[in-house]
Structure formats: C-alpha cells, structure tokens
mmCIF file of C-alpha atoms in Angstrom:
data_model
loop_
_atom_site.group_PDB
_atom_site.id
_atom_site.type_symbol
_atom_site.label_atom_id
_atom_site.label_comp_id
_atom_site.label_asym_id
_atom_site.label_seq_id
_atom_site.Cartn_x
_atom_site.Cartn_y
_atom_site.Cartn_z
ATOM 1 C CA MET Q 25 -15.781 -0.902 3.109
ATOM 2 C CA GLY Q 26 -18.110 1.999 2.418
ATOM 3 C CA THR Q 27 -20.980 -0.493 2.601
ATOM 4 C CA ALA Q 28 -19.793 -1.632 6.037
ATOM 5 C CA ILE Q 29 -19.884 1.944 7.311
ATOM 6 C CA ASP Q 30 -23.305 2.575 5.761
ATOM 7 C CA ASN Q 31 -24.729 -0.634 7.227
ATOM 8 C CA PHE Q 32 -23.459 0.245 10.674
ATOM 9 C CA PHE Q 33 -25.133 3.660 10.456
ATOM 10 C CA ASN Q 34 -28.373 2.339 8.903
ATOM 11 C CA ASN Q 35 -28.670 -0.254 11.660
ATOM 12 C CA GLY Q 36 -28.767 2.474 14.277
ATOM 13 C CA GLY Q 37 -25.070 2.781 15.090
ATOM 14 C CA ALA Q 38 -23.693 6.154 16.128
ATOM 15 C CA LEU Q 39 -20.753 7.171 13.938
ATOM 16 C CA PRO Q 40 -17.748 8.751 15.678
ATOM 17 C CA PRO Q 41 -16.857 12.253 14.408
ATOM 18 C CA ALA Q 42 -13.994 10.933 12.259
ATOM 19 C CA PHE Q 43 -16.388 8.705 10.306
ATOM 20 C CA ALA Q 44 -19.175 11.283 10.108
ATOM 21 C CA SER Q 45 -16.859 13.613 8.203
ATOM 22 C CA LEU Q 46 -16.651 11.061 5.387
ATOM 23 C CA PHE Q 47 -20.251 11.830 4.424
ATOM 24 C CA GLY Q 48 -19.208 15.306 3.326
ATOM 25 C CA LEU Q 49 -16.897 13.914 0.615
ATOM 26 C CA ALA Q 50 -17.702 12.953 -2.965
ATOM 27 C CA GLY Q 51 -15.958 11.788 -6.140
ATOM 28 C CA SER Q 52 -12.202 11.313 -6.063
ATOM 29 C CA ASN Q 53 -11.927 12.819 -2.581
ATOM 30 C CA LEU Q 54 -14.173 10.089 -1.194
ATOM 31 C CA THR Q 55 -12.320 7.398 -3.146
ATOM 32 C CA ASN Q 56 -8.959 8.570 -1.805
ATOM 33 C CA ALA Q 57 -10.279 8.690 1.750
ATOM 34 C CA LEU Q 58 -11.651 5.150 1.528
ATOM 35 C CA ASP Q 59 -8.342 3.904 0.096
ATOM 36 C CA GLN Q 60 -6.515 5.440 3.046
ATOM 37 C CA ILE Q 61 -8.679 3.754 5.664
ATOM 38 C CA SER Q 62 -8.913 0.349 3.943
ATOM 39 C CA GLY Q 63 -5.790 -1.118 5.554
ATOM 40 C CA GLU Q 64 -4.526 -2.539 2.269
ATOM 41 C CA ALA Q 65 -0.941 -2.023 3.440
ATOM 42 C CA ALA Q 66 -1.233 -5.161 5.587
ATOM 43 C CA THR Q 67 -1.652 -7.363 2.506
ATOM 44 C CA GLY Q 68 1.993 -6.812 1.523
ATOM 45 C CA ALA Q 69 3.300 -8.911 4.414
ATOM 46 C CA GLN Q 70 2.485 -12.130 2.533
ATOM 47 C CA THR Q 71 4.374 -11.173 -0.622
ATOM 48 C CA ALA Q 72 7.469 -10.071 1.286
ATOM 49 C CA ALA Q 73 7.508 -13.196 3.469
ATOM 50 C CA PHE Q 74 7.245 -15.584 0.503
ATOM 51 C CA GLN Q 75 9.995 -13.682 -1.312
ATOM 52 C CA LEU Q 76 12.391 -13.908 1.649
ATOM 53 C CA GLY Q 77 11.612 -17.589 2.192
ATOM 54 C CA SER Q 78 12.186 -18.490 -1.457
ATOM 55 C CA GLN Q 79 15.571 -16.755 -1.524
ATOM 56 C CA PHE Q 80 16.748 -18.610 1.591
ATOM 57 C CA LEU Q 81 15.610 -21.982 0.224
ATOM 58 C CA ASN Q 82 17.463 -21.405 -3.038
ATOM 59 C CA LEU Q 83 20.586 -20.121 -1.285
ATOM 60 C CA MET Q 84 20.990 -23.334 0.739
ATOM 61 C CA LEU Q 85 20.793 -25.579 -2.348
ATOM 62 C CA ASP Q 86 22.599 -23.317 -4.788
ATOM 63 C CA PRO Q 87 26.039 -25.043 -4.782
ATOM 64 C CA PHE Q 88 24.540 -28.511 -5.218
ATOM 65 C CA VAL Q 89 21.922 -28.450 -7.956
ATOM 66 C CA ASP Q 90 23.628 -28.556 -11.331
ATOM 67 C CA GLY Q 91 26.378 -31.178 -11.131
ATOM 68 C CA ARG Q 92 29.616 -29.394 -11.900
ATOM 69 C CA CYS Q 93 33.133 -30.802 -11.807
ATOM 70 C CA ASP Q 94 35.043 -29.749 -8.720
ATOM 71 C CA VAL Q 95 37.113 -27.285 -10.679
ATOM 72 C CA GLY Q 96 40.409 -25.967 -9.448
ATOM 73 C CA ARG Q 97 41.592 -28.667 -7.034
ATOM 74 C CA THR Q 98 43.063 -32.134 -7.089
ATOM 75 C CA ASN Q 99 41.718 -33.829 -3.969
ATOM 76 C CA GLN Q 100 38.070 -32.801 -3.515
ATOM 77 C CA PRO Q 101 35.484 -34.427 -5.774
ATOM 78 C CA ALA Q 102 32.464 -32.322 -6.561
ATOM 79 C CA LEU Q 103 29.296 -33.377 -4.811
ATOM 80 C CA LEU Q 104 27.386 -33.624 -8.058
ATOM 81 C CA SER Q 105 30.299 -34.028 -10.460
ATOM 82 C CA ARG Q 106 29.552 -35.288 -13.921
ATOM 83 C CA PRO Q 107 30.498 -38.879 -14.749
ATOM 84 C CA GLU Q 108 33.162 -37.744 -17.197
ATOM 85 C CA CYS Q 109 34.758 -35.758 -14.372
ATOM 86 C CA GLU Q 110 35.271 -38.825 -12.183
ATOM 87 C CA THR Q 111 38.717 -40.380 -11.738
ATOM 88 C CA LYS Q 112 39.623 -42.933 -14.398
ATOM 89 C CA ARG Q 113 42.500 -45.430 -14.441
ATOM 90 C CA SER Q 114 45.581 -44.029 -16.144
ATOM 91 C CA ASP Q 115 47.225 -45.552 -19.185
ATOM 92 C CA PRO Q 116 50.222 -46.824 -17.116
ATOM 93 C CA ALA Q 117 47.788 -48.613 -14.818
ATOM 94 C CA LEU Q 118 46.090 -50.276 -17.767
ATOM 95 C CA ALA Q 119 49.482 -51.324 -19.167
ATOM 96 C CA TYR Q 120 50.430 -52.862 -15.811
ATOM 97 C CA ALA Q 121 47.259 -54.878 -15.795
ATOM 98 C CA SER Q 122 47.776 -56.166 -19.344
ATOM 99 C CA VAL Q 123 51.424 -57.247 -18.777
ATOM 100 C CA TYR Q 124 51.038 -58.950 -15.393
ATOM 101 C CA ASN Q 125 47.446 -60.078 -15.933
ATOM 102 C CA LYS Q 126 46.293 -58.722 -12.598
ATOM 103 C CA ALA Q 127 44.838 -55.575 -11.194
ATOM 104 C CA PRO Q 128 47.178 -52.614 -10.821
ATOM 105 C CA PRO Q 129 48.236 -51.599 -7.324
ATOM 106 C CA ALA Q 130 45.610 -49.592 -5.496
ATOM 107 C CA PRO Q 131 46.371 -45.884 -5.611
ATOM 108 C CA VAL Q 132 47.287 -44.139 -2.407
ATOM 109 C CA ARG Q 133 44.089 -42.773 -0.868
ATOM 110 C CA VAL Q 134 43.935 -39.012 -0.985
ATOM 111 C CA TYR Q 135 42.266 -37.178 1.869
ATOM 112 C CA GLU Q 136 38.835 -35.913 0.870
ATOM 113 C CA PRO Q 137 37.533 -32.873 2.737
ATOM 114 C CA ARG Q 138 34.389 -33.661 4.720
ATOM 115 C CA TRP Q 139 33.385 -30.302 6.205
ATOM 116 C CA THR Q 140 32.461 -27.012 4.593
ATOM 117 C CA VAL Q 141 31.615 -23.732 6.285
ATOM 118 C CA TRP Q 142 30.045 -20.896 4.343
ATOM 119 C CA GLY Q 143 28.489 -17.470 4.579
ATOM 120 C CA GLY Q 144 26.534 -15.414 2.099
ATOM 121 C CA GLY Q 145 24.346 -12.392 1.577
ATOM 122 C CA TYR Q 146 21.117 -12.274 -0.397
ATOM 123 C CA GLY Q 147 18.406 -9.812 -1.250
ATOM 124 C CA GLY Q 148 16.063 -8.555 -3.912
ATOM 125 C CA GLY Q 149 13.122 -6.445 -4.892
ATOM 126 C CA ASN Q 150 9.685 -7.117 -6.346
ATOM 127 C CA LYS Q 151 7.164 -4.868 -8.075
ATOM 128 C CA THR Q 152 3.603 -6.166 -8.515
ATOM 129 C CA ASN Q 153 0.950 -4.147 -10.288
ATOM 130 C CA GLY Q 154 -2.363 -3.570 -8.569
ATOM 131 C CA ASP Q 155 -5.728 -4.363 -10.124
ATOM 132 C CA PRO Q 156 -8.132 -1.419 -10.360
ATOM 133 C CA VAL Q 157 -11.052 -3.808 -10.868
ATOM 134 C CA ILE Q 158 -10.702 -5.160 -7.335
ATOM 135 C CA GLY Q 159 -9.364 -1.880 -5.972
ATOM 136 C CA SER Q 160 -5.769 -2.931 -5.206
ATOM 137 C CA HIS Q 161 -2.683 -0.761 -5.664
ATOM 138 C CA ASP Q 162 0.879 -1.317 -6.860
ATOM 139 C CA LEU Q 163 3.064 -3.079 -4.323
ATOM 140 C CA SER Q 164 6.848 -2.849 -3.909
ATOM 141 C CA ALA Q 165 8.558 -5.432 -1.674
ATOM 142 C CA ARG Q 166 12.227 -5.673 -0.744
ATOM 143 C CA THR Q 167 14.218 -8.316 1.129
ATOM 144 C CA ALA Q 168 17.757 -8.667 2.474
ATOM 145 C CA GLY Q 169 19.594 -11.131 4.662
ATOM 146 C CA PHE Q 170 22.859 -12.806 5.586
ATOM 147 C CA ALA Q 171 23.170 -16.550 6.107
ATOM 148 C CA GLY Q 172 25.832 -18.847 7.436
ATOM 149 C CA GLY Q 173 26.034 -22.593 7.668
ATOM 150 C CA PHE Q 174 28.023 -25.761 7.460
ATOM 151 C CA ASP Q 175 27.646 -29.050 5.639
ATOM 152 C CA TYR Q 176 29.096 -32.504 5.995
ATOM 153 C CA ARG Q 177 29.905 -34.899 3.176
ATOM 154 C CA LEU Q 178 28.403 -38.254 4.143
ATOM 155 C CA ALA Q 179 29.896 -39.869 1.032
ATOM 156 C CA PRO Q 180 31.589 -38.623 -2.125
ATOM 157 C CA ASN Q 181 28.159 -38.120 -3.687
ATOM 158 C CA SER Q 182 26.007 -37.094 -0.694
ATOM 159 C CA VAL Q 183 25.949 -34.121 1.640
ATOM 160 C CA VAL Q 184 23.778 -32.763 4.454
ATOM 161 C CA GLY Q 185 23.910 -29.367 6.121
ATOM 162 C CA PHE Q 186 22.409 -26.747 8.388
ATOM 163 C CA ALA Q 187 22.043 -22.977 7.929
ATOM 164 C CA ILE Q 188 20.847 -19.996 9.944
ATOM 165 C CA ALA Q 189 20.167 -16.477 8.709
ATOM 166 C CA GLY Q 190 19.146 -13.047 9.872
ATOM 167 C CA GLY Q 191 17.390 -10.613 7.590
ATOM 168 C CA GLY Q 192 14.331 -8.552 7.006
ATOM 169 C CA THR Q 193 11.688 -7.290 4.632
ATOM 170 C CA ASN Q 194 9.917 -4.059 3.882
ATOM 171 C CA TRP Q 195 7.065 -3.215 1.571
ATOM 172 C CA SER Q 196 5.030 -0.215 0.495
ATOM 173 C CA LEU Q 197 1.964 0.665 -1.574
ATOM 174 C CA SER Q 198 1.718 3.312 -4.244
ATOM 175 C CA GLN Q 199 -0.068 6.619 -3.555
ATOM 176 C CA GLU Q 200 1.555 6.676 -0.089
ATOM 177 C CA LEU Q 201 -1.018 4.255 1.322
ATOM 178 C CA GLY Q 202 1.440 2.820 3.806
ATOM 179 C CA GLY Q 203 3.539 -0.278 4.184
ATOM 180 C CA GLY Q 204 5.405 -2.381 6.665
ATOM 181 C CA ARG Q 205 8.631 -4.084 7.572
ATOM 182 C CA SER Q 206 9.954 -7.098 9.442
ATOM 183 C CA ASP Q 207 13.057 -8.428 11.124
ATOM 184 C CA ALA Q 208 13.470 -12.135 10.555
ATOM 185 C CA VAL Q 209 15.463 -15.139 11.741
ATOM 186 C CA GLN Q 210 15.627 -18.168 9.445
ATOM 187 C CA ALA Q 211 16.885 -21.690 10.069
ATOM 188 C CA GLY Q 212 17.088 -24.552 7.611
ATOM 189 C CA VAL Q 213 18.437 -28.004 6.829
ATOM 190 C CA TYR Q 214 19.398 -29.327 3.406
ATOM 191 C CA GLY Q 215 20.769 -32.355 1.646
ATOM 192 C CA ALA Q 216 21.692 -33.560 -1.823
ATOM 193 C CA THR Q 217 22.863 -36.737 -3.503
ATOM 194 C CA ARG Q 218 23.876 -37.998 -6.950
ATOM 195 C CA TRP Q 219 23.518 -41.214 -8.925
ATOM 196 C CA GLY Q 220 25.734 -40.986 -11.967
ATOM 197 C CA ALA Q 221 24.553 -37.947 -13.897
ATOM 198 C CA ALA Q 222 21.269 -37.638 -11.980
ATOM 199 C CA TYR Q 223 20.872 -35.576 -8.830
ATOM 200 C CA LEU Q 224 18.273 -34.974 -6.128
ATOM 201 C CA ALA Q 225 18.367 -32.094 -3.643
ATOM 202 C CA ALA Q 226 15.975 -30.944 -0.924
ATOM 203 C CA ASP Q 227 15.763 -28.490 1.962
ATOM 204 C CA PHE Q 228 13.372 -27.215 4.625
ATOM 205 C CA ALA Q 229 13.293 -23.842 6.391
ATOM 206 C CA PHE Q 230 11.510 -22.031 9.207
ATOM 207 C CA THR Q 231 11.280 -18.246 9.534
ATOM 208 C CA ASN Q 232 10.086 -16.114 12.428
ATOM 209 C CA HIS Q 233 9.101 -12.540 11.528
ATOM 210 C CA TRP Q 234 8.807 -9.597 13.888
ATOM 211 C CA MET Q 235 6.497 -7.491 11.715
ATOM 212 C CA SER Q 236 5.073 -3.998 11.908
ATOM 213 C CA THR Q 237 2.832 -1.872 9.696
ATOM 214 C CA ASP Q 238 2.642 1.891 9.398
ATOM 215 C CA ARG Q 239 0.160 4.068 7.513
ATOM 216 C CA PHE Q 240 -1.655 7.404 7.575
ATOM 217 C CA ALA Q 241 -5.426 7.397 7.158
ATOM 218 C CA PHE Q 242 -8.060 10.037 6.516
ATOM 219 C CA ALA Q 243 -8.009 13.091 8.826
ATOM 220 C CA GLY Q 244 -4.356 12.474 9.715
ATOM 221 C CA ASP Q 245 -4.936 9.325 11.751
ATOM 222 C CA HIS Q 246 -1.532 7.634 12.147
ATOM 223 C CA LEU Q 247 -2.033 3.867 12.449
ATOM 224 C CA THR Q 248 0.580 1.317 13.478
ATOM 225 C CA ALA Q 249 0.603 -2.344 14.445
ATOM 226 C CA ALA Q 250 3.147 -4.952 15.542
ATOM 227 C CA PHE Q 251 2.871 -8.727 15.491
ATOM 228 C CA ASN Q 252 4.896 -11.923 15.065
ATOM 229 C CA ALA Q 253 4.406 -14.168 12.059
ATOM 230 C CA GLN Q 254 5.860 -17.512 11.003
ATOM 231 C CA SER Q 255 6.776 -19.127 7.699
ATOM 232 C CA TYR Q 256 7.562 -22.726 6.777
ATOM 233 C CA GLY Q 257 8.909 -23.819 3.433
ATOM 234 C CA GLY Q 258 10.539 -26.669 1.561
ATOM 235 C CA ARG Q 259 11.986 -27.382 -1.867
ATOM 236 C CA LEU Q 260 12.640 -30.622 -3.768
ATOM 237 C CA GLU Q 261 14.585 -30.614 -7.029
ATOM 238 C CA GLY Q 262 15.837 -33.317 -9.344
ATOM 239 C CA GLY Q 263 17.668 -33.247 -12.659
ATOM 240 C CA TYR Q 264 20.042 -34.975 -15.045
ATOM 241 C CA HIS Q 265 23.308 -33.503 -16.305
ATOM 242 C CA PHE Q 266 24.791 -34.196 -19.713
ATOM 243 C CA GLU Q 267 27.462 -32.636 -21.894
ATOM 244 C CA THR Q 268 27.349 -30.873 -25.231
ATOM 245 C CA PRO Q 269 30.444 -29.761 -27.160
ATOM 246 C CA TYR Q 270 30.201 -26.275 -25.686
ATOM 247 C CA VAL Q 271 28.276 -26.348 -22.418
ATOM 248 C CA GLY Q 272 26.902 -28.674 -19.760
ATOM 249 C CA VAL Q 273 23.116 -28.907 -19.628
ATOM 250 C CA ALA Q 274 20.976 -30.145 -16.742
ATOM 251 C CA PRO Q 275 17.226 -30.298 -17.349
ATOM 252 C CA TYR Q 276 15.451 -30.170 -14.001
ATOM 253 C CA ALA Q 277 12.078 -30.149 -12.286
ATOM 254 C CA ALA Q 278 11.316 -28.767 -8.845
ATOM 255 C CA ILE Q 279 8.460 -28.276 -6.428
ATOM 256 C CA GLN Q 280 8.527 -25.689 -3.661
ATOM 257 C CA ALA Q 281 5.887 -25.063 -1.002
ATOM 258 C CA GLN Q 282 5.567 -22.332 1.632
ATOM 259 C CA SER Q 283 3.071 -21.511 4.364
ATOM 260 C CA PHE Q 284 2.757 -18.104 6.064
ATOM 261 C CA HIS Q 285 0.825 -17.582 9.298
ATOM 262 C CA THR Q 286 -0.184 -14.258 10.844
ATOM 263 C CA PRO Q 287 -1.956 -14.048 14.208
ATOM 264 C CA SER Q 288 -4.858 -11.824 15.189
ATOM 265 C CA TYR Q 289 -3.667 -8.271 15.821
ATOM 266 C CA SER Q 290 -4.964 -4.716 16.121
ATOM 267 C CA GLU Q 291 -3.765 -1.303 15.038
ATOM 268 C CA THR Q 292 -3.186 1.648 17.328
ATOM 269 C CA GLY Q 293 -4.210 5.105 16.089
ATOM 270 C CA THR Q 294 -3.699 8.712 17.124
ATOM 271 C CA ILE Q 295 -7.372 9.767 16.822
ATOM 272 C CA PRO Q 296 -9.775 8.507 19.529
ATOM 273 C CA ASN Q 297 -12.445 6.279 17.978
ATOM 274 C CA GLY Q 298 -10.662 6.647 14.667
ATOM 275 C CA PHE Q 299 -9.948 4.302 11.783
ATOM 276 C CA ALA Q 300 -7.835 1.653 13.546
ATOM 277 C CA LEU Q 301 -8.544 -1.856 12.282
ATOM 278 C CA ALA Q 302 -8.478 -5.304 13.852
ATOM 279 C CA PHE Q 303 -7.313 -8.292 11.783
ATOM 280 C CA GLY Q 304 -8.055 -11.954 12.372
ATOM 281 C CA SER Q 305 -5.459 -14.711 12.118
ATOM 282 C CA ARG Q 306 -4.749 -15.988 8.626
ATOM 283 C CA ASP Q 307 -2.795 -18.715 6.816
ATOM 284 C CA ALA Q 308 -1.545 -18.239 3.267
ATOM 285 C CA THR Q 309 0.205 -20.794 1.046
ATOM 286 C CA ASP Q 310 2.329 -20.714 -2.096
ATOM 287 C CA THR Q 311 3.053 -23.939 -3.987
ATOM 288 C CA ARG Q 312 5.393 -23.528 -6.945
ATOM 289 C CA THR Q 313 6.394 -25.949 -9.689
ATOM 290 C CA GLU Q 314 9.408 -25.292 -11.907
ATOM 291 C CA LEU Q 315 10.497 -26.879 -15.162
ATOM 292 C CA GLY Q 316 13.645 -25.745 -16.900
ATOM 293 C CA ALA Q 317 17.348 -26.293 -17.496
ATOM 294 C CA ARG Q 318 20.616 -25.272 -15.906
ATOM 295 C CA PHE Q 319 23.802 -24.591 -17.863
ATOM 296 C CA ASP Q 320 27.499 -24.500 -16.924
ATOM 297 C CA ARG Q 321 30.852 -23.968 -18.576
ATOM 298 C CA ALA Q 322 34.253 -24.260 -16.833
ATOM 299 C CA LEU Q 323 37.178 -22.052 -17.826
ATOM 300 C CA ALA Q 324 40.748 -22.348 -16.516
ATOM 301 C CA VAL Q 325 41.835 -18.885 -15.347
ATOM 302 C CA TYR Q 326 44.838 -19.747 -13.127
ATOM 303 C CA PRO Q 327 46.964 -22.874 -12.645
ATOM 304 C CA ASN Q 328 45.201 -23.446 -9.312
ATOM 305 C CA ALA Q 329 41.745 -22.023 -10.017
ATOM 306 C CA VAL Q 330 38.875 -22.471 -12.415
ATOM 307 C CA LEU Q 331 35.953 -20.185 -13.191
ATOM 308 C CA ALA Q 332 32.609 -21.898 -13.731
ATOM 309 C CA LEU Q 333 29.955 -19.863 -15.515
ATOM 310 C CA ARG Q 334 26.402 -20.855 -14.694
ATOM 311 C CA GLY Q 335 22.931 -20.069 -15.993
ATOM 312 C CA ARG Q 336 19.304 -21.137 -15.756
ATOM 313 C CA VAL Q 337 16.090 -20.671 -17.703
ATOM 314 C CA ALA Q 338 12.799 -22.065 -16.441
ATOM 315 C CA TRP Q 339 9.054 -21.666 -16.259
ATOM 316 C CA ALA Q 340 7.292 -21.517 -12.892
ATOM 317 C CA HIS Q 341 3.643 -21.822 -11.952
ATOM 318 C CA ASP Q 342 2.393 -20.745 -8.514
ATOM 319 C CA TRP Q 343 -0.750 -21.827 -6.705
ATOM 320 C CA VAL Q 344 -0.683 -18.906 -4.280
ATOM 321 C CA SER Q 345 -3.287 -17.500 -1.895
ATOM 322 C CA ASP Q 346 -4.695 -14.150 -2.939
ATOM 323 C CA PRO Q 347 -3.589 -11.448 -0.464
ATOM 324 C CA THR Q 348 -7.127 -10.782 0.773
ATOM 325 C CA LEU Q 349 -7.927 -9.704 4.343
ATOM 326 C CA MET Q 350 -11.167 -9.169 6.262
ATOM 327 C CA PRO Q 351 -10.546 -6.484 8.907
ATOM 328 C CA LEU Q 352 -13.108 -4.637 10.987
ATOM 329 C CA PHE Q 353 -13.179 -1.145 12.439
ATOM 330 C CA GLN Q 354 -12.472 -1.240 16.162
ATOM 331 C CA SER Q 355 -14.725 1.755 16.758
ATOM 332 C CA LEU Q 356 -17.626 0.258 14.726
ATOM 333 C CA PRO Q 357 -18.463 -3.126 16.292
ATOM 334 C CA GLY Q 358 -19.305 -5.703 13.639
ATOM 335 C CA ALA Q 359 -18.332 -3.458 10.704
ATOM 336 C CA SER Q 360 -16.092 -5.842 8.776
ATOM 337 C CA PHE Q 361 -15.195 -5.701 5.093
ATOM 338 C CA ILE Q 362 -12.890 -7.274 2.511
ATOM 339 C CA VAL Q 363 -9.694 -5.607 1.289
ATOM 340 C CA ASN Q 364 -7.719 -6.974 -1.665
ATOM 341 C CA GLY Q 365 -3.994 -6.666 -2.251
ATOM 342 C CA ALA Q 366 -2.066 -6.712 -5.513
ATOM 343 C CA PRO Q 367 -2.687 -10.146 -7.073
ATOM 344 C CA PRO Q 368 0.460 -12.314 -7.213
ATOM 345 C CA ALA Q 369 1.698 -13.704 -10.514
ATOM 346 C CA LYS Q 370 0.630 -17.241 -11.363
ATOM 347 C CA ASP Q 371 3.055 -17.917 -14.244
ATOM 348 C CA SER Q 372 6.602 -16.569 -14.422
ATOM 349 C CA ALA Q 373 9.697 -16.910 -16.574
ATOM 350 C CA LEU Q 374 12.847 -17.492 -14.516
ATOM 351 C CA ALA Q 375 16.366 -16.545 -15.588
ATOM 352 C CA SER Q 376 19.635 -16.767 -13.670
ATOM 353 C CA ALA Q 377 23.268 -15.940 -14.409
ATOM 354 C CA GLY Q 378 26.179 -16.564 -12.085
ATOM 355 C CA ALA Q 379 29.794 -17.507 -11.651
ATOM 356 C CA GLU Q 380 31.839 -19.605 -9.258
ATOM 357 C CA LEU Q 381 35.585 -19.170 -8.753
ATOM 358 C CA ARG Q 382 37.025 -22.222 -7.003
ATOM 359 C CA PHE Q 383 40.596 -22.437 -5.730
ATOM 360 C CA ALA Q 384 42.730 -25.474 -4.971
ATOM 361 C CA ASN Q 385 43.043 -24.439 -1.306
ATOM 362 C CA GLY Q 386 39.352 -25.188 -0.677
ATOM 363 C CA ILE Q 387 37.988 -21.649 -0.980
ATOM 364 C CA SER Q 388 35.265 -20.871 -3.499
ATOM 365 C CA LEU Q 389 33.443 -17.643 -4.313
ATOM 366 C CA LEU Q 390 29.947 -17.657 -5.802
ATOM 367 C CA ALA Q 391 27.821 -14.826 -7.171
ATOM 368 C CA LYS Q 392 24.430 -15.083 -8.850
ATOM 369 C CA PHE Q 393 21.716 -12.858 -10.250
ATOM 370 C CA ASP Q 394 18.100 -14.052 -10.535
ATOM 371 C CA GLY Q 395 15.119 -12.586 -12.332
ATOM 372 C CA GLU Q 396 11.440 -13.538 -12.377
ATOM 373 C CA PHE Q 397 9.269 -12.016 -15.075
ATOM 374 C CA ALA Q 398 5.478 -12.107 -15.318
ATOM 375 C CA SER Q 399 2.922 -9.955 -17.099
ATOM 376 C CA LYS Q 400 2.273 -7.772 -14.028
ATOM 377 C CA SER Q 401 5.156 -8.621 -11.726
ATOM 378 C CA GLN Q 402 8.953 -8.512 -11.807
ATOM 379 C CA THR Q 403 11.447 -9.694 -9.213
ATOM 380 C CA TYR Q 404 15.210 -9.104 -9.220
ATOM 381 C CA ALA Q 405 17.460 -10.797 -6.672
ATOM 382 C CA GLY Q 406 21.126 -11.466 -6.063
ATOM 383 C CA THR Q 407 23.294 -13.654 -3.839
ATOM 384 C CA GLY Q 408 26.971 -13.768 -2.981
ATOM 385 C CA THR Q 409 28.596 -16.630 -1.055
ATOM 386 C CA ILE Q 410 32.040 -17.651 0.166
ATOM 387 C CA ARG Q 411 32.728 -21.301 1.069
ATOM 388 C CA TYR Q 412 35.694 -23.055 2.650
ATOM 389 C CA SER Q 413 36.151 -26.842 2.695
ATOM 390 C CA TRP Q 414 38.539 -28.859 4.789
#
C-alpha cells in the first residue's frame, strides 16, 4: 500500500493533502496510519458469510443424520431409525403361524404422520488470529438467525423439506480497524433417506446479504460502504449406524461446498479526496471434507417421552480462498494494492454435544452446541429447534 502511494507520487501524481501528511510520519505512527487506510475490514465479510451458511446447512439436516429410534411415541417411525428399532412380529403372531401353518393376520395399519413443521434459532462466534508476516489482524465474526420450515415424509425411510431463515452477521478487527455487518435471508431444500443402518442426507441453500462496512482511517476520515452479496452452498453426508452395549455409533463422511460473491463497490468518506477505496467484484469458495463419528444414547424420562443424548467428534479440512482483496484509492487513479485478511483455518477438530426430548404427541425439542478448534481459530455455535409432526 505504501508502495502504491509512492509510485503514484514518483510517476508525477499530485497527492491530496490527506496523503501528503503521511510523509511526516515514521516508525509505529506510520505503521498504524497505513493499517487504518488499508481497508482490511472488508476481508471479514467472507469469514462471516461462510460461517452463517455452514450453520444453516447443518441446521436443516440436524434431525436426520445419525439414525436414532423415534423415541417417545408409538406410531411414528424415525426417519433414520436403526434396524433393531423397527417393528418385529410378536411372539403371539409367531405362535399363530406355527399352529395354523399360515401367516398371521395383518396388523391394523397405524396412521404415520407425514408432515412436520419446525422452527429454530442458531448463532455463534469465531475468533481467527491475524498473521503479522502478511500484515493481517485478529478477526472476530458473529452470526445469528432464526429459521422455519416444513418437511414431508415420502416413505417411512425418506423425507424432503424446505426451509427459510432470516439472520445476520457482524465482524470486527482488532486495534479498532473497523468491521462490518449484514442482514441476510436464506432459503434451502433438503432430503434424507435410509437403507437399513446406512443413511444419506443432502441439502442446498442460497443466501442474500445486505452488507455494510464501517471504519475510521487516518486523519479522522470516516469511511462506509454498502453492497449486496450472495452465497450458495450444499452439503452431502453419508454414514452407517451400529450399536454397542452402551451407545449407538455412526461413523460418517461429508463434503460441503460454499461460494461467496461480492460485487464491485466503493466507499464514501468524510474527507474530500481522502482515503476512500474502491473494490472490484470477487468470488471466494470454501470446500470442506469431514470424517468422524456421531454418538447417541436414549433414556426414558417419562412414560410418554424419551431423552436422546447426542454427540459428534470429527476432523475437517477446508480448501478455502484466502481473504485477500485488491482495492485502489479513489483519489489516486491507478494506485491499487493488495490487503490480506486473517488466514482461515485449514484443519479443524469438530465436537458437538446435544439433546433431543421427544414426546408421544409429536412435539420434539432439540438443543445442540458445536465447537471447531484449530491452531489459530476457534468457533463456538449453538442451535435450538422445536418440531411438530402430524
């Protein structure tokens, strides 16, 4: 960035007064001034958008990805119930067959609920350390949203659904270098199916962000910008559930991909011919693979309700675009430079803990806590959902 300013001046450009005052600074004062005018705050939009998208994708699939018995009711089979949870012929039926040498009478068909409506809140926070070698600073990103949806059971072992959500993000850099926020609308479709103890689940989501950035630069220049951005994402997960004497275990593998697009946009400042930047359009991607296991244990707590405890441990690897931008000073034509954001984690350990309380009347309550842990990044998130089936 300093090189871009020097080159503009050395090539005969006339520096506005705000830029000329930079030449009177040295040492840490000059470093701080250059940090303030770099526009690094804009790099946080990518991290916040991927975080919000990932939480929405996981929320849609959360009830369907570990193959639990449909605890707490007598007439609604679980979508991904374990084979040992399925209805078996009773001893009287077997006795009937052995005495009369023919199949027992068919049981009276019990109505199976087909529709489910649900609503849930989700949110979390991330802290990623900056890298002094490339000049980036610590980034804090936060997300929150509320989603609602419905799903339809195509067959006892298959379901499809639709969800819509409203939420937002905000992020900030250390040393008061600025940040940004967004309001967001998300829409998604999902589906899952089971073959015996194996399951496969997938979803796809679109997000529209109404984003803005806000920062203070050298000499008190207050810089803001507003723009719309879009995200697309999908997740595919498969696993196999089996029982141990104490807990159900479902090893799984998943792949998740997201794309984030920002258009060209420009900042508005309070100082004429000041430090406002212009940014070109950009596309960033994040492709994640996961390999791990899910765990569950059902406990009877009431005659008409069962509590299912759930957990997950996994390893994730991300092929994610570095949050690097190439802005230019609006008041210095052609003076572009590269600014780097806090580098995202490539390898993370995932851990989840949750519980589901399911009642015989079709109502279920779910709560879950998720953590992602890397050497220079930590993310904590939580979800809470209520579902009703009929």
